[in-house]
């Protein structure tokens, strides 16, 4: 982690204080149930930790009404929200995986796609933006119980108000999966899903910079259904050491320094997008509103797989990614995804973004020249 530059959009370096809580003796405690209503005795101190996490989460996301901080991960949060809102066989609408969605939004290999019936929308091939006609068409066709807004590889702001209008007009609930952007939302730098969404799921370890985990927000009238869906619906004992670490992370995210960090993360993403575009990368949508950049690398004469391997050889970690209108398999792809949360946590700024873009084109051009790759790698290690 020290020797590479970490640019995977879903990763971050969490705080030492979070690692301390996450590695604490709270891991020893069983605490099925909720604070004050546990199935086990001896929960006095873990109750305190969970109440801190819940209260701080509600404070952090203005307009939220109820939260459950027990989901073990983002995918666990999603399946709990699904089972609260739907029965097996029910229909929902989501962005497809190859257009930027997440596999827990109905991929055929995932339980969400095996137990429920997804109908997908995507982005417009021309500009890479949400295809609102496709959203409306999917809703009209599927008559879904749930519409999902949220993605893993979408570089622009999502219009939650518009998603809510389409979902609610069709009698469906709106579920926002803000896993990637929860830190950006918390900092007030992305439009909030509150009060538009009926359920909001998230991970806690991406832009939010907390421990690896998940959480679900719901309207007050859905509180009992969500809590029941998490436990006993989908999970047993909550991870109390992780919940304590969530409480620490949310406290830190409430500080002005977090907003400043998030602003730097977005400034870095914009700068990196511009620097990559200037060097021939096909930046999808022409830029970014958030922490991630999606690029077509075929103008550079490589696939996503080849570009990722070239950068890995010099110590710059990104991931290959499908792009709108993709013609290659997910294991090869025509694109790559960059993200700036981790590099920004490490203190990198605009000058480093320019340097990273330069190393990227140099590494791709030198992908078959081991000596040149090694020379670049030695420069990368110094940063
Ligand atoms: N939802 C979205 C939008 C994601 O991008 C991810 C992970 O990348 C998840 C859910 C799943 O989170 P986890 O890996 O914690 O299960």
PDB file of N, CA and C and ligand atoms in Angstrom, residues 10 73-76 78 102 104-105 150-152 177 179-180 203 205-206 212-213, ligand 1:
ATOM      1  N   UNK A  10     -13.184   2.452  -5.598  1.00  0.00           N
ATOM      2  CA  UNK A  10     -13.964   1.965  -4.453  1.00  0.00           C
ATOM      3  C   UNK A  10     -13.114   1.804  -3.190  1.00  0.00           C
ATOM      4  N   UNK A  73     -21.866  -5.585   4.825  1.00  0.00           N
ATOM      5  CA  UNK A  73     -21.243  -5.076   3.597  1.00  0.00           C
ATOM      6  C   UNK A  73     -22.307  -4.379   2.756  1.00  0.00           C
ATOM      7  N   UNK A  74     -21.873  -3.806   1.643  1.00  0.00           N
ATOM      8  CA  UNK A  74     -22.819  -3.144   0.743  1.00  0.00           C
ATOM      9  C   UNK A  74     -23.790  -4.140   0.135  1.00  0.00           C
ATOM     10  N   UNK A  75     -23.282  -5.298  -0.288  1.00  0.00           N
ATOM     11  CA  UNK A  75     -24.162  -6.305  -0.899  1.00  0.00           C
ATOM     12  C   UNK A  75     -25.159  -6.835   0.130  1.00  0.00           C
ATOM     13  N   UNK A  76     -24.735  -6.994   1.395  1.00  0.00           N
ATOM     14  CA  UNK A  76     -25.656  -7.437   2.458  1.00  0.00           C
ATOM     15  C   UNK A  76     -26.737  -6.391   2.697  1.00  0.00           C
ATOM     16  N   UNK A  78     -27.884  -4.332   0.496  1.00  0.00           N
ATOM     17  CA  UNK A  78     -28.804  -4.358  -0.647  1.00  0.00           C
ATOM     18  C   UNK A  78     -29.788  -5.519  -0.555  1.00  0.00           C
ATOM     19  N   UNK A 102     -24.184  -2.235 -10.247  1.00  0.00           N
ATOM     20  CA  UNK A 102     -23.426  -3.189  -9.426  1.00  0.00           C
ATOM     21  C   UNK A 102     -24.043  -4.571  -9.531  1.00  0.00           C
ATOM     22  N   UNK A 104     -24.910  -6.621  -7.388  1.00  0.00           N
ATOM     23  CA  UNK A 104     -25.996  -6.870  -6.432  1.00  0.00           C
ATOM     24  C   UNK A 104     -27.282  -6.153  -6.832  1.00  0.00           C
ATOM     25  N   UNK A 105     -27.307  -5.566  -8.028  1.00  0.00           N
ATOM     26  CA  UNK A 105     -28.520  -4.924  -8.553  1.00  0.00           C
ATOM     27  C   UNK A 105     -29.147  -5.794  -9.644  1.00  0.00           C
ATOM     28  N   UNK A 150     -28.214   4.303  -8.529  1.00  0.00           N
ATOM     29  CA  UNK A 150     -26.922   4.138  -7.853  1.00  0.00           C
ATOM     30  C   UNK A 150     -26.055   3.257  -8.713  1.00  0.00           C
ATOM     31  N   UNK A 151     -24.750   3.488  -8.679  1.00  0.00           N
ATOM     32  CA  UNK A 151     -23.875   2.820  -9.630  1.00  0.00           C
ATOM     33  C   UNK A 151     -22.472   2.664  -9.059  1.00  0.00           C
ATOM     34  N   UNK A 152     -21.679   1.874  -9.779  1.00  0.00           N
ATOM     35  CA  UNK A 152     -20.283   1.663  -9.379  1.00  0.00           C
ATOM     36  C   UNK A 152     -19.314   2.361 -10.330  1.00  0.00           C
ATOM     37  N   UNK A 177     -28.675   3.350  -3.956  1.00  0.00           N
ATOM     38  CA  UNK A 177     -27.441   2.722  -3.469  1.00  0.00           C
ATOM     39  C   UNK A 177     -26.330   3.754  -3.666  1.00  0.00           C
ATOM     40  N   UNK A 179     -23.361   3.733  -2.368  1.00  0.00           N
ATOM     41  CA  UNK A 179     -22.098   3.164  -1.873  1.00  0.00           C
ATOM     42  C   UNK A 179     -20.872   3.978  -2.316  1.00  0.00           C
ATOM     43  N   UNK A 180     -20.819   4.282  -3.613  1.00  0.00           N
ATOM     44  CA  UNK A 180     -19.627   4.980  -4.106  1.00  0.00           C
ATOM     45  C   UNK A 180     -19.554   6.417  -3.629  1.00  0.00           C
ATOM     46  N   UNK A 203     -22.111   1.384   1.336  1.00  0.00           N
ATOM     47  CA  UNK A 203     -20.961   0.811   2.019  1.00  0.00           C
ATOM     48  C   UNK A 203     -20.396   1.921   2.903  1.00  0.00           C
ATOM     49  N   UNK A 205     -16.860   2.020   3.488  1.00  0.00           N
ATOM     50  CA  UNK A 205     -15.393   2.009   3.337  1.00  0.00           C
ATOM     51  C   UNK A 205     -14.881   2.696   2.074  1.00  0.00           C
ATOM     52  N   UNK A 206     -15.765   3.273   1.288  1.00  0.00           N
ATOM     53  CA  UNK A 206     -15.294   3.883   0.034  1.00  0.00           C
ATOM     54  C   UNK A 206     -15.017   5.369   0.299  1.00  0.00           C
ATOM     55  N   UNK A 212     -14.646  -1.427   6.589  1.00  0.00           N
ATOM     56  CA  UNK A 212     -15.384  -2.181   5.573  1.00  0.00           C
ATOM     57  C   UNK A 212     -16.728  -2.595   6.165  1.00  0.00           C
ATOM     58  N   UNK A 213     -17.828  -2.199   5.528  1.00  0.00           N
ATOM     59  CA  UNK A 213     -19.149  -2.523   6.068  1.00  0.00           C
ATOM     60  C   UNK A 213     -20.254  -1.885   5.265  1.00  0.00           C
TER      61      UNK A 213
HETATM   62  N1  LIG B   1     -23.163  -1.170  -4.228  1.00  0.00           N
HETATM   63  C1  LIG B   1     -22.322  -0.501  -5.033  1.00  0.00           C
HETATM   64  C2  LIG B   1     -22.854   0.626  -5.868  1.00  0.00           C
HETATM   65  C3  LIG B   1     -20.974  -0.850  -5.068  1.00  0.00           C
HETATM   66  O1  LIG B   1     -20.139  -0.201  -5.896  1.00  0.00           O
HETATM   67  C4  LIG B   1     -20.517  -1.905  -4.246  1.00  0.00           C
HETATM   68  C5  LIG B   1     -19.092  -2.320  -4.223  1.00  0.00           C
HETATM   69  O2  LIG B   1     -18.277  -1.972  -5.009  1.00  0.00           O
HETATM   70  C6  LIG B   1     -21.441  -2.584  -3.454  1.00  0.00           C
HETATM   71  C7  LIG B   1     -22.755  -2.190  -3.461  1.00  0.00           C
HETATM   72  C8  LIG B   1     -21.048  -3.805  -2.650  1.00  0.00           C
HETATM   73  O3  LIG B   1     -20.358  -3.547  -1.525  1.00  0.00           O
HETATM   74  P1  LIG B   1     -19.561  -4.736  -0.770  1.00  0.00           P
HETATM   75  O4  LIG B   1     -18.401  -5.054  -1.612  1.00  0.00           O
HETATM   76  O5  LIG B   1     -19.245  -4.123   0.574  1.00  0.00           O
HETATM   77  O6  LIG B   1     -20.532  -5.868  -0.624  1.00  0.00           O
END
